[in-house]
Amino acid sequence: MTRYFSRLHHTVLKRSLAINRSLSSFRTHSCGELRQEFHEGQRVTLSGWVDAIRTFGPVSFLSLRDRDGVTQLVLETDFLQKADDVVCNIRPESVVQASGVVRARPTNMRNDKMATGAVEVVVDEMTELNSCVSLPIQVSTGSEVANEDTRLRYRYLDLRRPALQQNLVVRSHISLAARNFLCSEGFLEIETPTLFKSTPEGAREFLVPTRTEGMFYALTQSPQQYKQLLMVGGLDRYFQLARCYRDEGGRADRQPEFTQIDLEMSFVTREDIMHLVERLVKEIWKAAGKELRDRPFVRMTFDEAMHRFGVDKPDTRYGIELQDVGDLLEGCEFVPLNTVFAKSRYNKRGVIRAINAKNLARSALSRKEINELEMVAKRASSTAVAFVVKVEAEKQWKSSLRKKLSALEMDQLNDRLGAEEGDVLIFAAGSYRDVNTLLGRLRTHTSRLLYAKGYLQAELDPDNFHHLWVIDFPMFERSEDDNENIPASEDKISLSATHHPFTAPRADHAVLLDDILAATARDDKKRLLEDPEIVEKLLELTAQHYDIVCNGWELGGGSIRIHQAKLQQAVFEDVLELPTLQRRSFEHLLQALSHGAPPHGGIALGLDRLVAILCGASSLRDVIAFPKSSTGNELMTNAPGPVLVEQLEAYHIQVHHDEK
């Protein structure tokens, strides 16, 4: 780090220094507190870690660091002659207490990169509180950062880095701001259990055995059911900073345990919740030293987001929007494109679409960059195909597709895509959903390439925040094992809830769902999903689900809930066709809904993601004190780990080892 604190961290630091927590037996001030205009000539006592040691002739300079910053200590000749060997041979990262007088630095020796760079402390007393042996990683200011696994293994040392400390300071201020705002709006902070029962909510659960044979708890994936039950109980405004657990693979934006700002309200509409959350988000941004424009967040339907950007959490700071070009290429005899296009035409979902990554080829695309584009495309879809076109001088194409097009067709494509020399056009063919997904991933990837090449600098500035709501999600979708490119036989069709099975349909679609379920009830022998027309109608239903998005990150999601027991049971049984055992796991909820449940809805905001965005962190692991690694392990304590056979026996568990 060339600066000890960013603008964000400096704002938060000023707020924290307003509280005099430095005054104690060990220190009168913090290491980031001293200023020439307030402290010159004062005698002070500081405590902290030795950040760096420099010797110039008979004088030594120590940089002393604590959570608030760094102060330069001066050890002059007279002091060093009287000091003992321990002080004279002190090592970096040792803990010391130092007393002395604050003086202004000479003008030519001031350090504008330090908040305390105009002063130094001339030491007349120093005590080593604890020595430090050789470090496995370097944590002093400006030192090279070790690889992530090593940092996680020695997290207690890694936490000494100012960047990580300030991320946690921001996290604390955000949490406090959320609590204060919600309490001022009449919410009650209520804790709900984390030991729950296993229920089919989507992600894999962490199971917790009990001493009753065959009986298990599950750690909550969210407080979803408990907060709905609180609404039934009449506690009409609830929130908590909820700990949640999902046994998912490690990614930069995933952790097996994470924190949500979770809330639920009774007697509200979607607009009521969205309006409140917008005000909450603005308070959170303010607490982190950021400001948002005082206007409502943009609203975008799910269909519009997928059509324009290829994702349901679009980054709207830049363009590169998806465009239809099938009408211009449908007659083209380009085999890689038309083969896939023809396979998906029968179900009316076959499309050819494209994006224009403007200026991407102005500096030569390396083979590595081209390979990365191809890998992103392959990971995004196994059925849709993509191919890349470089636009050269006079808008000519460098591509095998060029030979299959007339001059007029190429001009038409250039005009529609706004192509110019130095642009990169990426075409994709296949089903509408697969093509959108593929181009959406490539849109994100090419924006990062452009940023690395010096383009989109203003658009992708970390302090340029674009918030929006994505609304009107489909209520149901085909299950993952259904392939929309192959006609599903009647006995293979299955649906799943797009959000979760408790989400209510949009008001104007609720009547349609009631009609569908009523028609099925008249024929007890027929499965609802046996009728292709009914399946299509179900797929067209829109839910009262809403996601809040910022710069391509999903900050949170919520919905208005189903509050009638009869409708909720029909969704479980007739639409989702949950097995009997799974339906039984929701009996308590169905019973509660039948006892006078009010209309209600809520949302959960990911606290970890909020902090990551506001701190400009590339990984959630940089905003959590003790995170799990990318493999889900806690490297510092080697968790998870084995337990004694006696412990397993108490829980009626026997471990079977795989033979290798």
XYZ file of C-alpha atoms in Angstrom:
660
model
C 0.000 0.000 0.000
C 1.359 3.423 -0.942
C -1.188 5.087 1.309
C -2.042 3.916 4.787
C -5.730 4.685 4.338
C -7.958 5.163 1.336
C -10.489 8.000 1.272
C -13.155 5.583 2.518
C -11.004 4.314 5.375
C -9.937 7.849 6.330
C -13.603 8.874 6.628
C -14.354 5.895 8.846
C -11.184 6.518 10.868
C -12.238 10.106 11.635
C -15.516 8.786 12.995
C -13.803 6.160 15.170
C -11.294 8.677 16.556
C -14.169 10.884 17.728
C -14.525 8.341 20.549
C -11.562 8.546 22.924
C -10.815 4.855 23.290
C -7.052 5.494 23.382
C -6.935 6.718 26.980
C -5.806 3.775 29.113
C -2.929 2.653 31.286
C -0.987 1.675 28.166
C -1.576 4.696 25.912
C -2.849 8.249 25.816
C -3.374 8.365 22.048
C -3.620 6.001 19.099
C -0.925 5.771 16.440
C -3.146 7.408 13.827
C -4.340 10.279 15.988
C -1.484 12.766 16.357
C -1.664 16.065 14.411
C 0.660 19.063 14.471
C -2.105 21.603 15.093
C -3.442 19.716 18.121
C -0.580 17.765 19.669
C 2.751 19.511 18.997
C 4.662 19.867 22.258
C 2.472 17.383 24.153
C 3.861 14.397 25.997
C 2.152 11.237 24.779
C 2.294 7.484 25.318
C 1.685 5.123 22.404
C 1.418 1.330 22.234
C 1.523 -0.844 19.158
C 3.566 -2.983 16.793
C 6.927 -2.037 15.319
C 6.126 -1.624 11.626
C 9.608 -0.707 10.388
C 13.047 0.247 11.727
C 15.486 2.598 9.997
C 18.855 3.786 11.261
C 20.641 6.915 10.018
C 23.941 7.344 11.772
C 23.402 7.728 15.519
C 19.618 8.153 15.200
C 17.017 5.399 14.749
C 13.462 5.787 13.455
C 10.691 3.351 14.353
C 7.299 3.289 12.694
C 4.772 2.264 15.341
C 1.466 0.855 14.086
C -1.919 0.123 15.598
C -5.439 -0.177 14.175
C -5.738 3.555 13.549
C -2.482 4.214 11.717
C 1.267 4.699 11.997
C 3.391 7.221 13.909
C 7.114 7.785 13.493
C 9.183 7.469 16.672
C 12.622 9.064 16.926
C 15.255 7.352 19.069
C 18.045 9.900 19.458
C 21.609 9.247 20.588
C 21.074 10.241 24.234
C 18.157 7.849 24.587
C 19.912 4.946 22.847
C 22.967 5.308 25.092
C 20.763 4.868 28.171
C 18.446 2.182 26.742
C 18.945 -1.489 27.510
C 19.901 -4.116 24.932
C 16.299 -5.289 24.505
C 15.171 -1.881 23.254
C 18.269 -1.370 21.124
C 17.796 -4.733 19.390
C 14.045 -4.670 19.010
C 12.615 -6.623 16.064
C 9.822 -5.761 13.606
C 6.312 -6.712 14.799
C 7.369 -6.684 18.449
C 4.847 -4.984 20.743
C 6.159 -1.858 22.469
C 5.037 1.038 24.618
C 6.765 4.359 23.979
C 6.496 7.759 25.654
C 7.853 11.074 24.473
C 7.132 14.559 23.167
C 5.406 15.324 19.875
C 7.355 17.618 17.564
C 6.864 18.844 14.016
C 8.959 17.159 11.371
C 11.285 19.299 9.266
C 9.436 20.444 6.141
C 11.594 18.355 3.811
C 10.997 15.216 5.904
C 7.200 15.306 6.068
C 5.278 12.364 4.656
C 2.010 13.407 3.028
C 1.082 9.749 2.538
C 0.674 9.340 6.304
C -2.114 10.958 8.294
C 0.493 11.622 11.025
C 3.202 12.517 8.523
C 3.671 16.080 9.794
C 4.813 15.005 13.270
C 7.041 12.549 15.094
C 7.490 11.519 18.714
C 10.909 12.000 20.324
C 11.090 8.983 22.640
C 12.420 9.203 26.183
C 10.888 5.957 27.510
C 10.302 2.641 25.754
C 9.290 -0.800 26.983
C 9.083 -3.992 24.953
C 5.756 -5.571 25.932
C 6.336 -8.695 23.861
C 8.975 -9.749 21.383
C 8.331 -11.259 17.969
C 10.140 -14.226 16.458
C 10.735 -14.565 12.722
C 7.456 -14.152 10.843
C 6.082 -16.707 8.360
C 4.519 -13.815 6.399
C 5.331 -10.118 6.166
C 2.577 -7.795 7.357
C 4.326 -4.447 7.681
C 2.949 -1.532 5.692
C 4.058 -1.681 2.071
C 5.369 -5.247 2.228
C 4.500 -7.771 -0.466
C 1.279 -9.642 0.256
C 1.683 -13.420 0.626
C -0.464 -15.926 -1.274
C -3.973 -16.390 0.068
C -3.623 -19.872 1.571
C -0.573 -18.781 3.543
C -2.371 -15.673 4.751
C -5.364 -17.750 5.856
C -3.079 -20.171 7.695
C -1.637 -17.242 9.671
C -4.793 -15.148 9.706
C -3.998 -13.603 13.103
C -0.916 -12.064 11.469
C -2.677 -11.188 8.236
C -5.233 -9.222 10.257
C -2.491 -6.781 11.232
C -2.451 -5.450 7.679
C -4.132 -2.010 7.616
C -6.253 -2.912 4.583
C -7.868 -5.897 6.312
C -8.314 -4.039 9.584
C -10.084 -1.173 7.865
C -12.361 -3.583 5.987
C -13.513 -4.886 9.361
C -13.932 -1.334 10.678
C -16.200 -0.595 7.709
C -18.107 -3.821 8.367
C -18.698 -2.771 11.967
C -19.975 0.670 10.951
C -22.285 -0.832 8.324
C -23.748 -3.285 10.839
C -24.371 -0.490 13.331
C -25.953 1.732 10.666
C -28.314 -1.054 9.589
C -29.332 -1.739 13.189
C -29.931 1.932 13.961
C -31.961 2.516 10.802
C -34.181 -0.537 11.206
C -34.796 0.136 14.895
C -35.798 3.704 14.004
C -38.325 2.228 11.554
C -40.014 0.171 14.265
C -38.267 -3.156 13.643
C -37.464 -5.566 16.462
C -34.133 -7.402 16.453
C -35.093 -11.007 17.167
C -32.724 -13.975 17.121
C -33.935 -17.189 15.537
C -32.423 -20.685 15.962
C -29.544 -21.875 13.808
C -30.239 -25.515 14.695
C -33.192 -26.358 12.452
C -34.580 -29.400 10.663
C -33.529 -30.569 7.226
C -35.774 -29.031 4.557
C -35.491 -28.912 0.753
C -34.523 -25.242 0.277
C -32.080 -25.710 -2.588
C -28.457 -25.761 -1.438
C -26.831 -28.680 0.375
C -27.175 -28.427 4.147
C -24.750 -28.945 7.010
C -26.200 -31.771 9.106
C -25.719 -31.840 12.878
C -26.107 -35.270 14.535
C -27.849 -35.725 17.861
C -27.473 -38.451 20.472
C -30.875 -39.786 19.414
C -30.096 -42.450 16.839
C -30.962 -41.436 13.276
C -32.056 -37.904 14.212
C -30.281 -34.842 12.842
C -30.496 -31.093 12.979
C -29.520 -28.990 9.981
C -27.844 -25.596 10.232
C -30.182 -22.962 8.802
C -29.597 -21.887 5.218
C -31.627 -18.797 6.110
C -34.160 -17.823 8.791
C -36.870 -17.951 6.100
C -39.447 -20.102 7.849
C -38.796 -18.698 11.313
C -39.285 -15.119 10.165
C -42.538 -16.035 8.423
C -43.687 -17.677 11.650
C -42.829 -14.464 13.511
C -45.235 -12.650 11.193
C -47.931 -15.204 12.011
C -47.130 -14.507 15.672
C -47.943 -10.814 15.216
C -44.381 -9.440 15.456
C -44.918 -7.452 12.298
C -41.441 -5.942 11.801
C -38.455 -8.222 12.424
C -34.762 -8.088 11.580
C -31.511 -9.720 12.584
C -27.941 -10.016 11.382
C -28.414 -13.689 10.682
C -25.719 -16.331 10.389
C -26.495 -18.727 7.532
C -24.860 -21.953 6.362
C -24.725 -23.641 2.973
C -22.478 -26.540 2.033
C -21.404 -25.087 -1.311
C -18.116 -25.157 -3.172
C -15.767 -22.263 -2.493
C -15.795 -19.271 -4.854
C -14.732 -15.648 -4.533
C -18.361 -14.660 -3.889
C -19.352 -17.665 -1.732
C -18.635 -18.773 1.831
C -20.101 -21.838 3.596
C -21.081 -19.566 6.502
C -22.134 -16.003 5.868
C -24.139 -13.130 7.334
C -27.393 -11.597 6.109
C -29.208 -8.417 7.074
C -32.487 -10.277 7.264
C -35.881 -8.607 7.623
C -39.584 -9.368 7.293
C -42.706 -7.161 7.420
C -46.441 -7.759 7.644
C -49.175 -5.852 5.803
C -46.854 -4.581 3.070
C -46.605 -4.574 -0.701
C -43.542 -5.127 -2.840
C -43.202 -1.364 -3.282
C -43.279 -0.793 0.491
C -40.345 -3.150 0.999
C -38.337 -1.835 -1.936
C -38.771 1.767 -0.796
C -37.601 0.924 2.734
C -34.604 -1.067 1.481
C -33.507 1.800 -0.776
C -33.383 4.083 2.256
C -31.521 1.400 4.220
C -28.931 1.014 1.454
C -28.369 4.775 1.347
C -27.757 4.778 5.112
C -25.282 1.926 4.713
C -23.423 3.779 1.960
C -23.313 6.908 4.120
C -21.910 4.916 7.056
C -19.081 3.735 4.811
C -18.237 7.267 3.683
C -19.967 6.931 0.309
C -22.854 8.890 -1.124
C -25.638 7.877 -3.483
C -27.764 10.088 -5.659
C -31.057 10.830 -3.959
C -33.400 9.231 -6.453
C -35.282 5.926 -6.715
C -33.291 2.936 -7.931
C -33.906 1.828 -11.507
C -36.408 -1.011 -11.930
C -35.836 -3.625 -14.611
C -37.837 -6.762 -15.309
C -36.144 -10.143 -15.361
C -36.992 -10.527 -19.059
C -35.432 -7.161 -19.902
C -32.274 -7.929 -17.913
C -31.792 -11.279 -19.643
C -32.568 -9.867 -23.097
C -30.276 -6.844 -22.834
C -27.472 -8.147 -20.621
C -27.728 -11.954 -20.515
C -27.779 -12.097 -16.702
C -30.329 -11.436 -13.980
C -27.872 -9.227 -12.052
C -26.547 -6.902 -14.764
C -23.749 -4.392 -14.370
C -25.355 -1.343 -15.993
C -22.332 0.939 -15.715
C -21.337 0.134 -19.297
C -23.002 -0.901 -22.539
C -22.017 -3.991 -24.570
C -25.667 -5.028 -24.771
C -26.890 -8.186 -26.501
C -28.506 -7.713 -29.910
C -30.500 -9.966 -32.223
C -28.892 -10.697 -35.585
C -30.703 -13.909 -36.529
C -32.714 -12.179 -39.262
C -29.460 -11.131 -40.956
C -27.706 -14.504 -40.607
C -30.533 -17.011 -40.923
C -29.769 -17.780 -44.557
C -26.020 -17.880 -44.049
C -24.354 -21.226 -44.824
C -21.882 -21.026 -41.958
C -21.987 -24.578 -40.600
C -20.904 -24.038 -36.937
C -23.641 -21.465 -36.544
C -26.528 -22.934 -38.492
C -26.167 -26.480 -37.142
C -26.915 -25.359 -33.607
C -29.483 -22.835 -34.791
C -31.414 -25.513 -36.667
C -31.399 -27.923 -33.699
C -33.152 -25.428 -31.459
C -35.596 -23.910 -33.955
C -38.280 -26.540 -33.516
C -39.222 -25.207 -30.058
C -39.188 -21.562 -31.224
C -36.236 -20.720 -29.007
C -33.464 -20.815 -31.584
C -31.663 -17.474 -31.903
C -28.481 -15.848 -33.136
C -27.352 -12.898 -31.029
C -24.176 -10.842 -30.696
C -22.278 -8.299 -28.608
C -19.737 -5.682 -29.629
C -16.751 -5.283 -27.309
C -15.697 -1.896 -28.622
C -11.944 -1.228 -28.919
C -10.998 -4.660 -27.572
C -8.771 -5.388 -30.588
C -7.135 -1.942 -30.794
C -4.219 -3.451 -28.924
C -3.455 -6.953 -30.148
C -5.455 -9.731 -28.525
C -3.005 -12.281 -27.169
C -3.467 -16.001 -27.705
C -4.024 -16.302 -23.952
C -6.848 -13.731 -24.062
C -8.512 -15.520 -26.977
C -8.231 -18.849 -25.132
C -9.840 -17.249 -22.075
C -12.778 -16.056 -24.191
C -13.220 -19.570 -25.554
C -13.060 -21.116 -22.075
C -15.643 -18.665 -20.715
C -17.951 -19.574 -23.607
C -17.529 -23.325 -23.038
C -18.173 -23.045 -19.307
C -21.259 -20.890 -19.891
C -23.031 -23.351 -22.196
C -22.442 -26.827 -23.556
C -25.070 -26.429 -26.291
C -24.778 -22.885 -27.663
C -21.769 -22.019 -29.826
C -19.868 -18.749 -30.084
C -17.339 -17.352 -32.521
C -15.228 -14.204 -32.468
C -14.820 -11.619 -35.233
C -12.144 -8.902 -35.232
C -13.130 -5.740 -37.109
C -10.228 -4.414 -39.169
C -9.658 -1.372 -41.392
C -12.666 -0.249 -43.444
C -14.853 -2.435 -41.213
C -13.597 -5.636 -42.807
C -13.759 -8.822 -40.744
C -11.002 -11.193 -39.797
C -13.078 -14.371 -39.574
C -13.992 -17.467 -41.551
C -17.574 -16.182 -41.459
C -16.570 -13.346 -43.795
C -16.449 -15.690 -46.799
C -20.063 -16.735 -46.223
C -21.459 -13.187 -46.261
C -22.137 -10.721 -49.027
C -20.842 -7.162 -48.749
C -24.409 -5.994 -48.080
C -24.921 -8.525 -45.259
C -21.634 -7.521 -43.621
C -22.574 -3.827 -43.857
C -25.958 -4.551 -42.289
C -24.345 -6.436 -39.402
C -21.770 -3.669 -38.899
C -24.516 -1.059 -38.818
C -26.684 -2.962 -36.349
C -23.792 -3.687 -33.999
C -22.159 -0.266 -34.398
C -18.941 -1.975 -35.467
C -15.772 0.014 -36.131
C -12.113 -0.781 -36.638
C -10.634 -2.283 -33.457
C -13.899 -3.758 -32.202
C -14.467 -7.423 -31.393
C -17.829 -8.933 -32.322
C -18.919 -12.115 -30.568
C -21.777 -14.113 -32.100
C -23.649 -16.965 -30.433
C -26.286 -19.398 -31.698
C -28.545 -21.814 -29.862
C -31.546 -21.663 -27.591
C -32.584 -18.228 -26.348
C -31.684 -19.042 -22.738
C -28.311 -20.618 -23.523
C -27.285 -17.829 -25.889
C -28.174 -15.159 -23.349
C -26.224 -16.954 -20.627
C -23.188 -17.407 -22.862
C -23.096 -13.806 -24.105
C -23.840 -12.495 -20.615
C -20.714 -14.210 -19.274
C -18.646 -12.996 -22.227
C -19.959 -9.460 -21.741
C -18.639 -9.462 -18.176
C -15.323 -11.004 -19.202
C -14.713 -8.591 -22.084
C -15.469 -5.605 -19.839
C -12.652 -6.728 -17.538
C -10.304 -7.121 -20.492
C -11.215 -3.632 -21.686
C -10.595 -2.181 -18.233
C -7.175 -3.848 -18.109
C -6.364 -2.289 -21.503
C -7.261 1.213 -20.301
C -10.862 1.454 -21.509
C -14.065 1.858 -19.440
C -12.026 3.534 -16.688
C -14.771 5.958 -15.621
C -17.545 3.403 -16.022
C -15.828 0.720 -13.929
C -14.434 3.079 -11.293
C -14.984 1.363 -7.909
C -16.793 4.461 -6.621
C -19.248 4.511 -9.540
C -22.292 2.719 -8.118
C -25.294 1.695 -10.215
C -28.117 0.205 -8.153
C -31.206 -1.353 -9.644
C -34.066 -3.658 -8.818
C -34.672 -6.728 -10.960
C -38.360 -7.619 -10.678
C -41.007 -9.870 -12.219
C -39.038 -13.107 -12.130
C -40.718 -16.268 -13.416
C -42.441 -18.050 -10.566
C -41.357 -21.479 -11.817
C -38.669 -22.811 -14.116
C -37.719 -26.154 -15.586
C -35.701 -28.270 -13.207
C -31.994 -28.514 -13.934
C -32.361 -32.052 -15.284
C -34.818 -30.852 -17.954
C -33.218 -29.823 -21.256
C -35.164 -27.169 -23.113
C -33.463 -28.165 -26.387
C -35.031 -31.631 -26.314
C -38.830 -32.097 -26.226
C -39.592 -33.435 -22.766
C -41.862 -36.447 -22.626
C -44.813 -36.087 -20.296
C -43.350 -38.298 -17.604
C -40.087 -36.297 -17.486
C -41.386 -32.756 -17.054
C -40.575 -31.267 -13.647
C -40.568 -27.716 -12.343
C -38.778 -25.944 -9.523
C -39.332 -22.608 -7.803
C -37.185 -19.863 -9.316
C -36.673 -18.186 -5.928
C -38.073 -20.435 -3.216
C -41.395 -22.262 -2.869
C -42.847 -19.655 -0.481
C -42.905 -16.850 -3.083
C -46.326 -15.478 -4.002
C -47.415 -14.875 -7.602
C -47.875 -11.340 -8.846
C -51.390 -10.145 -8.015
C -52.625 -10.258 -11.629
C -51.185 -13.778 -12.030
C -52.580 -15.137 -8.767
C -55.980 -15.604 -10.422
C -54.357 -17.538 -13.276
C -52.637 -19.862 -10.815
C -55.893 -20.383 -8.929
C -57.659 -21.270 -12.204
C -54.931 -23.759 -13.150
C -55.046 -25.468 -9.770
C -58.848 -25.516 -9.729
C -58.973 -27.183 -13.153
C -56.572 -29.870 -11.996
C -58.513 -30.490 -8.800
C -61.464 -31.639 -10.895
C -59.381 -34.506 -12.290
C -57.732 -36.255 -9.350
C -56.140 -38.923 -11.534
C -54.195 -36.535 -13.757
C -50.870 -35.000 -12.851
C -50.780 -31.248 -13.346
C -47.511 -31.484 -15.267
C -48.836 -34.095 -17.710
C -50.530 -31.340 -19.716
C -47.970 -29.402 -21.844
C -50.332 -26.428 -22.103
C -50.596 -26.173 -18.328
C -46.819 -26.443 -18.022
C -46.406 -23.529 -20.435
C -48.936 -21.486 -18.454
C -47.074 -22.218 -15.222
C -43.783 -21.137 -16.814
C -45.405 -17.842 -17.827
C -46.469 -16.983 -14.263
C -44.620 -14.072 -12.690
C -43.644 -14.009 -9.019
C -43.469 -11.147 -6.548
C -39.729 -11.673 -6.262
C -37.236 -8.817 -6.334
C -33.441 -8.688 -6.320
C -31.378 -5.614 -5.526
C -28.242 -5.404 -7.683
C -25.183 -3.149 -7.622
C -22.455 -3.188 -10.276
C -23.217 -6.749 -11.297
C -23.395 -8.087 -7.726
C -26.621 -9.343 -6.212
C -26.826 -7.505 -2.896
C -29.920 -9.375 -1.812
C -33.221 -10.875 -2.761
C -36.688 -11.104 -1.347
C -40.330 -11.621 -2.118
C -43.906 -11.282 -1.007
C -44.799 -14.653 0.535
C -47.716 -16.988 0.007
C -49.839 -16.498 3.136
C -52.743 -18.875 2.353
C -52.220 -22.481 3.454
C -54.302 -23.919 0.602
C -52.261 -22.211 -2.115
C -48.956 -23.077 -0.426
C -49.938 -26.740 -0.174
C -50.977 -26.830 -3.845
C -47.608 -25.402 -4.882
C -45.806 -28.073 -2.843
C -47.936 -30.988 -4.052
C -49.254 -30.208 -7.543
C -46.639 -27.914 -9.085
C -43.335 -28.836 -7.442
C -44.462 -32.403 -6.699
C -42.386 -32.612 -3.551
C -42.075 -36.154 -2.166
C -44.212 -36.949 0.860
C -41.248 -36.826 3.263
C -40.280 -33.355 2.057
C -43.860 -32.099 2.295
C -44.030 -33.309 5.874
C -41.044 -31.120 6.718
C -43.265 -28.098 6.001
C -46.290 -29.218 8.042
C -45.575 -26.683 10.794
C -45.564 -23.849 8.237
C -48.779 -24.967 6.543
C -50.474 -25.260 9.903
C -49.315 -21.762 10.869
C -50.577 -20.276 7.597
C -54.003 -21.785 8.281
C -54.196 -19.979 11.638
C -54.620 -16.444 10.341
C -51.309 -15.534 8.677
C -51.165 -11.891 7.547
C -49.919 -10.809 4.110
C -46.173 -10.460 4.518
C -42.863 -10.214 2.710
C -39.217 -9.511 3.266
C -35.690 -9.512 1.974
C -32.171 -10.559 2.966
C -29.123 -8.458 2.087
C -25.717 -10.130 2.035
C -23.617 -8.242 4.574
C -20.364 -9.765 3.314
C -21.078 -8.646 -0.253
C -22.087 -5.162 0.850
C -18.782 -4.724 2.657
C -16.812 -6.177 -0.264
C -18.349 -3.707 -2.715
C -17.853 -0.713 -0.442
C -14.237 -1.666 0.326
C -13.394 -2.605 -3.264
C -12.429 -6.123 -2.140
C -12.066 -8.760 -4.837
C -13.027 -11.608 -2.493
C -15.430 -12.040 0.402
C -12.514 -13.541 2.309
C -11.036 -10.041 2.589
C -14.019 -8.708 4.556
C -14.516 -11.616 6.995
C -12.277 -11.929 10.042
C -11.804 -15.705 9.867
C -13.067 -16.955 6.501
C -12.968 -20.397 4.961
C -10.628 -21.127 2.053
C -11.757 -21.771 -1.514
C -12.101 -25.465 -0.577
C -14.284 -24.681 2.450
C -11.581 -25.392 5.044
C -10.455 -23.175 7.907
C -6.696 -23.376 7.402
C -5.617 -21.644 10.612
C -7.161 -24.267 12.922
C -7.260 -27.116 10.364
C -11.042 -27.352 10.590
C -12.855 -29.554 9.856
C -10.895 -32.280 11.571
C -11.264 -35.849 12.858
C -12.903 -36.671 16.185
C -12.494 -39.521 18.623
C -14.261 -42.832 18.023
C -15.967 -42.403 21.414
C -17.496 -39.130 20.228
C -18.799 -40.764 17.067
C -20.305 -43.637 19.031
C -22.247 -41.211 21.219
C -23.913 -39.931 18.047
C -24.392 -43.401 16.521
C -22.055 -42.550 13.628
C -19.633 -44.864 11.894
C -17.127 -43.547 9.348
C -16.578 -45.548 6.173
C -13.203 -44.869 4.585
C -12.980 -44.945 0.802
C -10.504 -47.492 -0.493
C -7.873 -45.990 -2.774
